[in-house]
Amino acid sequence: MDGFENFWAIYGNLVLTLGTNALLALSIWLTLTCGMLAMANAAFMGIGAYAAALLTMNYEASFPAALAGGMLAPALVAALIGLPTLRLSGVYLAMATLGFGEVVRVTILNTESLTGGALGLNGIPQLTQWWHVALAVVIVLLVLWRVRRSKIGRSFDAIRGDETAAQLMGIDIRSSKMLAFVAGAAIAGLAGALNAHLTFFIGPNEYGFDRGVEILTMAILGGIGGLAGPVLGAFIITILPEMLRGFADFRLVVNGLILVLIVLFLPQGIWDPARFSRWMRKGGRNA
C-alpha cells in the first residue's frame, strides 16, 4: 500500500493526464472518421477549461455543473463556426480551424478582467479526482463505440470514403459533419474542464498551435481504424516526454517527426485492425 501511495504521489498527475489526453485524441478521432481535418480541438479544450474554471471560481458552481458548462460552451461555439467552415474540406478546413484557434487565444489574452489575460487563471480548486477522469473516458468510449456501430457511424465512414457517393446514397453530409464537429468539441471541452481542475492554473499558451499538433499526433499515431488507436496514441505521446526529459525543448520537433514517420511507414497508424487481420491470415496459411 505504501508503494502505491508513493507511486501515486509521484505519478498521479501523469496518470490523470493520460486520461485527459485520451479524451482529446478521441475528440479529434471523431472528426477524422467523418473525413474532416479540423484543427480546432485545442481551442475547444481552452474554451471548456476557462468556462468550467470561471463557473467554479466566480459563480461557485458545483463540479458537475462546471463540467457540463465546460462541454456546452465549446459545443455552442462549434455549432456557430461550423456553419461557414464545414463547407470547406481538406487543407482549407485545417487552415480555417487553425485560424479560429488563434482567434480564441488572442481573445483570451485581451479579456484580462475575465480570463486573466497572459497571466492566466490561478487558484482553480482541485476538484478532479482519478475516478472522474476514468469515468469520463469509459463513458466517452462507450458512447463512441455505440455511435460507430450505428447508422450514424456508418454514415461517417461513408463520408470519409467518398463524400459524393455518400450524398448519392441519401446521407445528409452537412448534418453528419456538424454532429461530428460539435460532439468532438464537447469531448475536448470535457477534457479541458477536467484538466483545469487538476492543475490549479490555466493560461492561453496551453491551447495554441503546439497543443493542436499534439492532439492530431495522438490520433494519427494510434490510428483511426478503431477506438483503441487514439487511446494508444495518447498513451505514447504522454509518456514520451517523461522518457525523453533531456529533449524537452524539441518536443514539437519530435511530434512532427513522429507524424512524418507514421504517414510514410504506417499510414493507418499503429492500431490497424485490417493489418492485424492480414497478418493473422498469413500466419494461418504458413502454419
mmCIF file with all atom_site columns, C-alpha atoms in Angstrom, residues 115-270:
data_model
loop_
_atom_site.group_PDB
_atom_site.id
_atom_site.type_symbol
_atom_site.label_atom_id
_atom_site.label_alt_id
_atom_site.label_comp_id
_atom_site.label_asym_id
_atom_site.label_entity_id
_atom_site.label_seq_id
_atom_site.pdbx_PDB_ins_code
_atom_site.Cartn_x
_atom_site.Cartn_y
_atom_site.Cartn_z
_atom_site.occupancy
_atom_site.B_iso_or_equiv
_atom_site.pdbx_formal_charge
_atom_site.auth_seq_id
_atom_site.auth_comp_id
_atom_site.auth_asym_id
_atom_site.auth_atom_id
_atom_site.pdbx_PDB_model_num
ATOM 1   C CA . THR A 1 115 ? -9.667  35.409 -18.131 1.00 0.00 ? 115 THR A CA 1
ATOM 2   C CA . GLY A 1 116 ? -6.581  36.944 -16.521 1.00 0.00 ? 116 GLY A CA 1
ATOM 3   C CA . GLY A 1 117 ? -5.047  37.615 -19.924 1.00 0.00 ? 117 GLY A CA 1
ATOM 4   C CA . ALA A 1 118 ? -1.453  36.449 -20.377 1.00 0.00 ? 118 ALA A CA 1
ATOM 5   C CA . LEU A 1 119 ? -1.195  35.686 -16.643 1.00 0.00 ? 119 LEU A CA 1
ATOM 6   C CA . GLY A 1 120 ? -3.973  33.098 -16.901 1.00 0.00 ? 120 GLY A CA 1
ATOM 7   C CA . LEU A 1 121 ? -6.222  31.925 -14.096 1.00 0.00 ? 121 LEU A CA 1
ATOM 8   C CA . ASN A 1 122 ? -4.647  30.909 -10.799 1.00 0.00 ? 122 ASN A CA 1
ATOM 9   C CA . GLY A 1 123 ? -6.147  29.195 -7.786  1.00 0.00 ? 123 GLY A CA 1
ATOM 10  C CA . ILE A 1 124 ? -8.597  26.936 -9.593  1.00 0.00 ? 124 ILE A CA 1
ATOM 11  C CA . PRO A 1 125 ? -9.944  24.492 -6.991  1.00 0.00 ? 125 PRO A CA 1
ATOM 12  C CA . GLN A 1 126 ? -8.537  20.978 -7.364  1.00 0.00 ? 126 GLN A CA 1
ATOM 13  C CA . LEU A 1 127 ? -11.778 19.058 -7.781  1.00 0.00 ? 127 LEU A CA 1
ATOM 14  C CA . THR A 1 128 ? -10.747 16.458 -10.373 1.00 0.00 ? 128 THR A CA 1
ATOM 15  C CA . GLN A 1 129 ? -10.275 13.001 -8.862  1.00 0.00 ? 129 GLN A CA 1
ATOM 16  C CA . TRP A 1 130 ? -8.955  9.903  -10.610 1.00 0.00 ? 130 TRP A CA 1
ATOM 17  C CA . TRP A 1 131 ? -12.411 8.360  -10.858 1.00 0.00 ? 131 TRP A CA 1
ATOM 18  C CA . HIS A 1 132 ? -13.788 11.475 -12.588 1.00 0.00 ? 132 HIS A CA 1
ATOM 19  C CA . VAL A 1 133 ? -11.253 11.041 -15.379 1.00 0.00 ? 133 VAL A CA 1
ATOM 20  C CA . ALA A 1 134 ? -11.687 7.254  -15.542 1.00 0.00 ? 134 ALA A CA 1
ATOM 21  C CA . LEU A 1 135 ? -15.475 7.555  -15.656 1.00 0.00 ? 135 LEU A CA 1
ATOM 22  C CA . ALA A 1 136 ? -15.318 10.228 -18.360 1.00 0.00 ? 136 ALA A CA 1
ATOM 23  C CA . VAL A 1 137 ? -13.033 8.096  -20.555 1.00 0.00 ? 137 VAL A CA 1
ATOM 24  C CA . VAL A 1 138 ? -15.217 4.988  -20.105 1.00 0.00 ? 138 VAL A CA 1
ATOM 25  C CA . ILE A 1 139 ? -18.459 6.867  -20.873 1.00 0.00 ? 139 ILE A CA 1
ATOM 26  C CA . VAL A 1 140 ? -16.988 8.565  -23.960 1.00 0.00 ? 140 VAL A CA 1
ATOM 27  C CA . LEU A 1 141 ? -15.594 5.250  -25.230 1.00 0.00 ? 141 LEU A CA 1
ATOM 28  C CA . LEU A 1 142 ? -18.954 3.519  -24.724 1.00 0.00 ? 142 LEU A CA 1
ATOM 29  C CA . VAL A 1 143 ? -20.867 6.303  -26.472 1.00 0.00 ? 143 VAL A CA 1
ATOM 30  C CA . LEU A 1 144 ? -18.448 6.413  -29.402 1.00 0.00 ? 144 LEU A CA 1
ATOM 31  C CA . TRP A 1 145 ? -18.457 2.609  -29.650 1.00 0.00 ? 145 TRP A CA 1
ATOM 32  C CA . ARG A 1 146 ? -22.249 2.696  -29.865 1.00 0.00 ? 146 ARG A CA 1
ATOM 33  C CA . VAL A 1 147 ? -22.173 5.521  -32.414 1.00 0.00 ? 147 VAL A CA 1
ATOM 34  C CA . ARG A 1 148 ? -19.591 3.683  -34.528 1.00 0.00 ? 148 ARG A CA 1
ATOM 35  C CA . ARG A 1 149 ? -21.874 0.638  -34.780 1.00 0.00 ? 149 ARG A CA 1
ATOM 36  C CA . SER A 1 150 ? -24.976 2.724  -35.522 1.00 0.00 ? 150 SER A CA 1
ATOM 37  C CA . LYS A 1 151 ? -26.337 4.245  -38.707 1.00 0.00 ? 151 LYS A CA 1
ATOM 38  C CA . ILE A 1 152 ? -24.578 7.491  -37.793 1.00 0.00 ? 152 ILE A CA 1
ATOM 39  C CA . GLY A 1 153 ? -21.203 5.765  -37.607 1.00 0.00 ? 153 GLY A CA 1
ATOM 40  C CA . ARG A 1 154 ? -21.757 4.083  -40.954 1.00 0.00 ? 154 ARG A CA 1
ATOM 41  C CA . SER A 1 155 ? -22.636 7.486  -42.408 1.00 0.00 ? 155 SER A CA 1
ATOM 42  C CA . PHE A 1 156 ? -19.361 8.900  -41.069 1.00 0.00 ? 156 PHE A CA 1
ATOM 43  C CA . ASP A 1 157 ? -17.399 6.061  -42.690 1.00 0.00 ? 157 ASP A CA 1
ATOM 44  C CA . ALA A 1 158 ? -19.200 6.567  -45.992 1.00 0.00 ? 158 ALA A CA 1
ATOM 45  C CA . ILE A 1 159 ? -18.465 10.304 -45.982 1.00 0.00 ? 159 ILE A CA 1
ATOM 46  C CA . ARG A 1 160 ? -14.790 9.678  -45.246 1.00 0.00 ? 160 ARG A CA 1
ATOM 47  C CA . GLY A 1 161 ? -14.587 7.113  -48.032 1.00 0.00 ? 161 GLY A CA 1
ATOM 48  C CA . ASP A 1 162 ? -16.318 9.120  -50.777 1.00 0.00 ? 162 ASP A CA 1
ATOM 49  C CA . GLU A 1 163 ? -18.381 12.185 -49.979 1.00 0.00 ? 163 GLU A CA 1
ATOM 50  C CA . THR A 1 164 ? -20.051 12.309 -53.399 1.00 0.00 ? 164 THR A CA 1
ATOM 51  C CA . ALA A 1 165 ? -21.089 8.652  -53.269 1.00 0.00 ? 165 ALA A CA 1
ATOM 52  C CA . ALA A 1 166 ? -22.370 9.120  -49.716 1.00 0.00 ? 166 ALA A CA 1
ATOM 53  C CA . GLN A 1 167 ? -24.523 12.028 -50.837 1.00 0.00 ? 167 GLN A CA 1
ATOM 54  C CA . LEU A 1 168 ? -25.935 9.973  -53.712 1.00 0.00 ? 168 LEU A CA 1
ATOM 55  C CA . MET A 1 169 ? -26.861 7.291  -51.153 1.00 0.00 ? 169 MET A CA 1
ATOM 56  C CA . GLY A 1 170 ? -29.053 9.837  -49.353 1.00 0.00 ? 170 GLY A CA 1
ATOM 57  C CA . ILE A 1 171 ? -26.715 10.691 -46.468 1.00 0.00 ? 171 ILE A CA 1
ATOM 58  C CA . ASP A 1 172 ? -27.069 14.245 -45.161 1.00 0.00 ? 172 ASP A CA 1
ATOM 59  C CA . ILE A 1 173 ? -23.432 15.309 -45.444 1.00 0.00 ? 173 ILE A CA 1
ATOM 60  C CA . ARG A 1 174 ? -23.815 18.685 -43.750 1.00 0.00 ? 174 ARG A CA 1
ATOM 61  C CA . SER A 1 175 ? -25.738 17.404 -40.725 1.00 0.00 ? 175 SER A CA 1
ATOM 62  C CA . SER A 1 176 ? -23.355 14.472 -40.229 1.00 0.00 ? 176 SER A CA 1
ATOM 63  C CA . LYS A 1 177 ? -20.299 16.719 -40.319 1.00 0.00 ? 177 LYS A CA 1
ATOM 64  C CA . MET A 1 178 ? -21.906 19.196 -37.945 1.00 0.00 ? 178 MET A CA 1
ATOM 65  C CA . LEU A 1 179 ? -22.759 16.401 -35.496 1.00 0.00 ? 179 LEU A CA 1
ATOM 66  C CA . ALA A 1 180 ? -19.181 15.082 -35.512 1.00 0.00 ? 180 ALA A CA 1
ATOM 67  C CA . PHE A 1 181 ? -17.740 18.593 -35.172 1.00 0.00 ? 181 PHE A CA 1
ATOM 68  C CA . VAL A 1 182 ? -19.990 19.628 -32.269 1.00 0.00 ? 182 VAL A CA 1
ATOM 69  C CA . ALA A 1 183 ? -19.619 16.303 -30.432 1.00 0.00 ? 183 ALA A CA 1
ATOM 70  C CA . GLY A 1 184 ? -15.832 16.442 -30.832 1.00 0.00 ? 184 GLY A CA 1
ATOM 71  C CA . ALA A 1 185 ? -15.845 19.980 -29.409 1.00 0.00 ? 185 ALA A CA 1
ATOM 72  C CA . ALA A 1 186 ? -17.879 18.840 -26.389 1.00 0.00 ? 186 ALA A CA 1
ATOM 73  C CA . ILE A 1 187 ? -15.431 15.990 -25.673 1.00 0.00 ? 187 ILE A CA 1
ATOM 74  C CA . ALA A 1 188 ? -12.449 18.368 -25.985 1.00 0.00 ? 188 ALA A CA 1
ATOM 75  C CA . GLY A 1 189 ? -14.226 20.787 -23.643 1.00 0.00 ? 189 GLY A CA 1
ATOM 76  C CA . LEU A 1 190 ? -14.736 17.997 -21.114 1.00 0.00 ? 190 LEU A CA 1
ATOM 77  C CA . ALA A 1 191 ? -11.003 17.237 -21.228 1.00 0.00 ? 191 ALA A CA 1
ATOM 78  C CA . GLY A 1 192 ? -10.251 20.924 -20.696 1.00 0.00 ? 192 GLY A CA 1
ATOM 79  C CA . ALA A 1 193 ? -12.632 21.207 -17.745 1.00 0.00 ? 193 ALA A CA 1
ATOM 80  C CA . LEU A 1 194 ? -11.153 18.151 -16.046 1.00 0.00 ? 194 LEU A CA 1
ATOM 81  C CA . ASN A 1 195 ? -7.602  19.337 -16.692 1.00 0.00 ? 195 ASN A CA 1
ATOM 82  C CA . ALA A 1 196 ? -8.311  22.848 -15.374 1.00 0.00 ? 196 ALA A CA 1
ATOM 83  C CA . HIS A 1 197 ? -9.494  21.454 -12.042 1.00 0.00 ? 197 HIS A CA 1
ATOM 84  C CA . LEU A 1 198 ? -6.446  19.217 -11.867 1.00 0.00 ? 198 LEU A CA 1
ATOM 85  C CA . THR A 1 199 ? -3.601  21.676 -12.466 1.00 0.00 ? 199 THR A CA 1
ATOM 86  C CA . PHE A 1 200 ? -4.756  24.752 -10.451 1.00 0.00 ? 200 PHE A CA 1
ATOM 87  C CA . PHE A 1 201 ? -3.677  27.037 -13.318 1.00 0.00 ? 201 PHE A CA 1
ATOM 88  C CA . ILE A 1 202 ? -4.567  27.574 -16.961 1.00 0.00 ? 202 ILE A CA 1
ATOM 89  C CA . GLY A 1 203 ? -3.132  30.029 -19.479 1.00 0.00 ? 203 GLY A CA 1
ATOM 90  C CA . PRO A 1 204 ? -3.782  30.896 -23.142 1.00 0.00 ? 204 PRO A CA 1
ATOM 91  C CA . ASN A 1 205 ? -0.495  29.435 -24.384 1.00 0.00 ? 205 ASN A CA 1
ATOM 92  C CA . GLU A 1 206 ? -1.610  25.953 -23.281 1.00 0.00 ? 206 GLU A CA 1
ATOM 93  C CA . TYR A 1 207 ? -4.212  25.854 -26.049 1.00 0.00 ? 207 TYR A CA 1
ATOM 94  C CA . GLY A 1 208 ? -2.259  27.088 -29.036 1.00 0.00 ? 208 GLY A CA 1
ATOM 95  C CA . PHE A 1 209 ? -0.813  25.553 -32.184 1.00 0.00 ? 209 PHE A CA 1
ATOM 96  C CA . ASP A 1 210 ? 1.558   23.240 -30.315 1.00 0.00 ? 210 ASP A CA 1
ATOM 97  C CA . ARG A 1 211 ? -1.276  21.575 -28.420 1.00 0.00 ? 211 ARG A CA 1
ATOM 98  C CA . GLY A 1 212 ? -3.303  21.241 -31.632 1.00 0.00 ? 212 GLY A CA 1
ATOM 99  C CA . VAL A 1 213 ? -0.435  19.398 -33.350 1.00 0.00 ? 213 VAL A CA 1
ATOM 100 C CA . GLU A 1 214 ? -0.010  17.201 -30.300 1.00 0.00 ? 214 GLU A CA 1
ATOM 101 C CA . ILE A 1 215 ? -3.691  16.201 -30.316 1.00 0.00 ? 215 ILE A CA 1
ATOM 102 C CA . LEU A 1 216 ? -3.556  15.365 -34.022 1.00 0.00 ? 216 LEU A CA 1
ATOM 103 C CA . THR A 1 217 ? -0.354  13.358 -33.490 1.00 0.00 ? 217 THR A CA 1
ATOM 104 C CA . MET A 1 218 ? -2.051  11.227 -30.826 1.00 0.00 ? 218 MET A CA 1
ATOM 105 C CA . ALA A 1 219 ? -4.866  10.217 -33.157 1.00 0.00 ? 219 ALA A CA 1
ATOM 106 C CA . ILE A 1 220 ? -2.717  9.683  -36.261 1.00 0.00 ? 220 ILE A CA 1
ATOM 107 C CA . LEU A 1 221 ? -0.041  7.751  -34.361 1.00 0.00 ? 221 LEU A CA 1
ATOM 108 C CA . GLY A 1 222 ? -2.541  5.394  -32.745 1.00 0.00 ? 222 GLY A CA 1
ATOM 109 C CA . GLY A 1 223 ? -4.679  5.067  -35.882 1.00 0.00 ? 223 GLY A CA 1
ATOM 110 C CA . ILE A 1 224 ? -8.271  5.969  -36.620 1.00 0.00 ? 224 ILE A CA 1
ATOM 111 C CA . GLY A 1 225 ? -9.314  2.440  -37.590 1.00 0.00 ? 225 GLY A CA 1
ATOM 112 C CA . GLY A 1 226 ? -10.729 1.804  -34.121 1.00 0.00 ? 226 GLY A CA 1
ATOM 113 C CA . LEU A 1 227 ? -11.308 3.393  -30.736 1.00 0.00 ? 227 LEU A CA 1
ATOM 114 C CA . ALA A 1 228 ? -8.203  1.745  -29.294 1.00 0.00 ? 228 ALA A CA 1
ATOM 115 C CA . GLY A 1 229 ? -5.976  3.725  -31.666 1.00 0.00 ? 229 GLY A CA 1
ATOM 116 C CA . PRO A 1 230 ? -6.449  7.234  -30.215 1.00 0.00 ? 230 PRO A CA 1
ATOM 117 C CA . VAL A 1 231 ? -6.124  5.914  -26.652 1.00 0.00 ? 231 VAL A CA 1
ATOM 118 C CA . LEU A 1 232 ? -2.870  4.133  -27.581 1.00 0.00 ? 232 LEU A CA 1
ATOM 119 C CA . GLY A 1 233 ? -1.558  7.248  -29.309 1.00 0.00 ? 233 GLY A CA 1
ATOM 120 C CA . ALA A 1 234 ? -2.435  9.397  -26.275 1.00 0.00 ? 234 ALA A CA 1
ATOM 121 C CA . PHE A 1 235 ? -0.564  6.969  -24.016 1.00 0.00 ? 235 PHE A CA 1
ATOM 122 C CA . ILE A 1 236 ? 2.592   7.062  -26.157 1.00 0.00 ? 236 ILE A CA 1
ATOM 123 C CA . ILE A 1 237 ? 2.629   10.850 -26.646 1.00 0.00 ? 237 ILE A CA 1
ATOM 124 C CA . THR A 1 238 ? 2.023   11.445 -22.923 1.00 0.00 ? 238 THR A CA 1
ATOM 125 C CA . ILE A 1 239 ? 4.693   9.025  -21.745 1.00 0.00 ? 239 ILE A CA 1
ATOM 126 C CA . LEU A 1 240 ? 7.293   10.000 -24.370 1.00 0.00 ? 240 LEU A CA 1
ATOM 127 C CA . PRO A 1 241 ? 8.272   13.368 -22.778 1.00 0.00 ? 241 PRO A CA 1
ATOM 128 C CA . GLU A 1 242 ? 8.843   11.603 -19.465 1.00 0.00 ? 242 GLU A CA 1
ATOM 129 C CA . MET A 1 243 ? 11.191  9.200  -21.188 1.00 0.00 ? 243 MET A CA 1
ATOM 130 C CA . LEU A 1 244 ? 12.994  11.983 -23.073 1.00 0.00 ? 244 LEU A CA 1
ATOM 131 C CA . ARG A 1 245 ? 13.173  14.708 -20.450 1.00 0.00 ? 245 ARG A CA 1
ATOM 132 C CA . GLY A 1 246 ? 16.544  15.877 -21.756 1.00 0.00 ? 246 GLY A CA 1
ATOM 133 C CA . PHE A 1 247 ? 14.954  16.744 -25.122 1.00 0.00 ? 247 PHE A CA 1
ATOM 134 C CA . ALA A 1 248 ? 12.046  18.742 -23.727 1.00 0.00 ? 248 ALA A CA 1
ATOM 135 C CA . ASP A 1 249 ? 12.922  21.775 -25.891 1.00 0.00 ? 249 ASP A CA 1
ATOM 136 C CA . PHE A 1 250 ? 12.488  19.652 -29.012 1.00 0.00 ? 250 PHE A CA 1
ATOM 137 C CA . ARG A 1 251 ? 9.086   18.234 -28.099 1.00 0.00 ? 251 ARG A CA 1
ATOM 138 C CA . LEU A 1 252 ? 7.322   19.801 -31.099 1.00 0.00 ? 252 LEU A CA 1
ATOM 139 C CA . VAL A 1 253 ? 10.091  18.562 -33.411 1.00 0.00 ? 253 VAL A CA 1
ATOM 140 C CA . VAL A 1 254 ? 9.658   15.033 -32.048 1.00 0.00 ? 254 VAL A CA 1
ATOM 141 C CA . ASN A 1 255 ? 5.900   15.214 -32.598 1.00 0.00 ? 255 ASN A CA 1
ATOM 142 C CA . GLY A 1 256 ? 6.426   16.382 -36.173 1.00 0.00 ? 256 GLY A CA 1
ATOM 143 C CA . LEU A 1 257 ? 8.949   13.614 -36.803 1.00 0.00 ? 257 LEU A CA 1
ATOM 144 C CA . ILE A 1 258 ? 6.502   11.033 -35.457 1.00 0.00 ? 258 ILE A CA 1
ATOM 145 C CA . LEU A 1 259 ? 3.809   12.333 -37.818 1.00 0.00 ? 259 LEU A CA 1
ATOM 146 C CA . VAL A 1 260 ? 6.141   12.096 -40.825 1.00 0.00 ? 260 VAL A CA 1
ATOM 147 C CA . LEU A 1 261 ? 7.290   8.562  -39.955 1.00 0.00 ? 261 LEU A CA 1
ATOM 148 C CA . ILE A 1 262 ? 3.738   7.344  -39.349 1.00 0.00 ? 262 ILE A CA 1
ATOM 149 C CA . VAL A 1 263 ? 2.479   8.810  -42.641 1.00 0.00 ? 263 VAL A CA 1
ATOM 150 C CA . LEU A 1 264 ? 5.396   7.205  -44.526 1.00 0.00 ? 264 LEU A CA 1
ATOM 151 C CA . PHE A 1 265 ? 5.511   3.767  -42.933 1.00 0.00 ? 265 PHE A CA 1
ATOM 152 C CA . LEU A 1 266 ? 2.219   3.254  -41.036 1.00 0.00 ? 266 LEU A CA 1
ATOM 153 C CA . PRO A 1 267 ? -0.375  5.402  -42.816 1.00 0.00 ? 267 PRO A CA 1
ATOM 154 C CA . GLN A 1 268 ? -3.199  3.713  -40.895 1.00 0.00 ? 268 GLN A CA 1
ATOM 155 C CA . GLY A 1 269 ? -1.463  4.179  -37.543 1.00 0.00 ? 269 GLY A CA 1
ATOM 156 C CA . ILE A 1 270 ? -0.194  1.616  -35.046 1.00 0.00 ? 270 ILE A CA 1
#
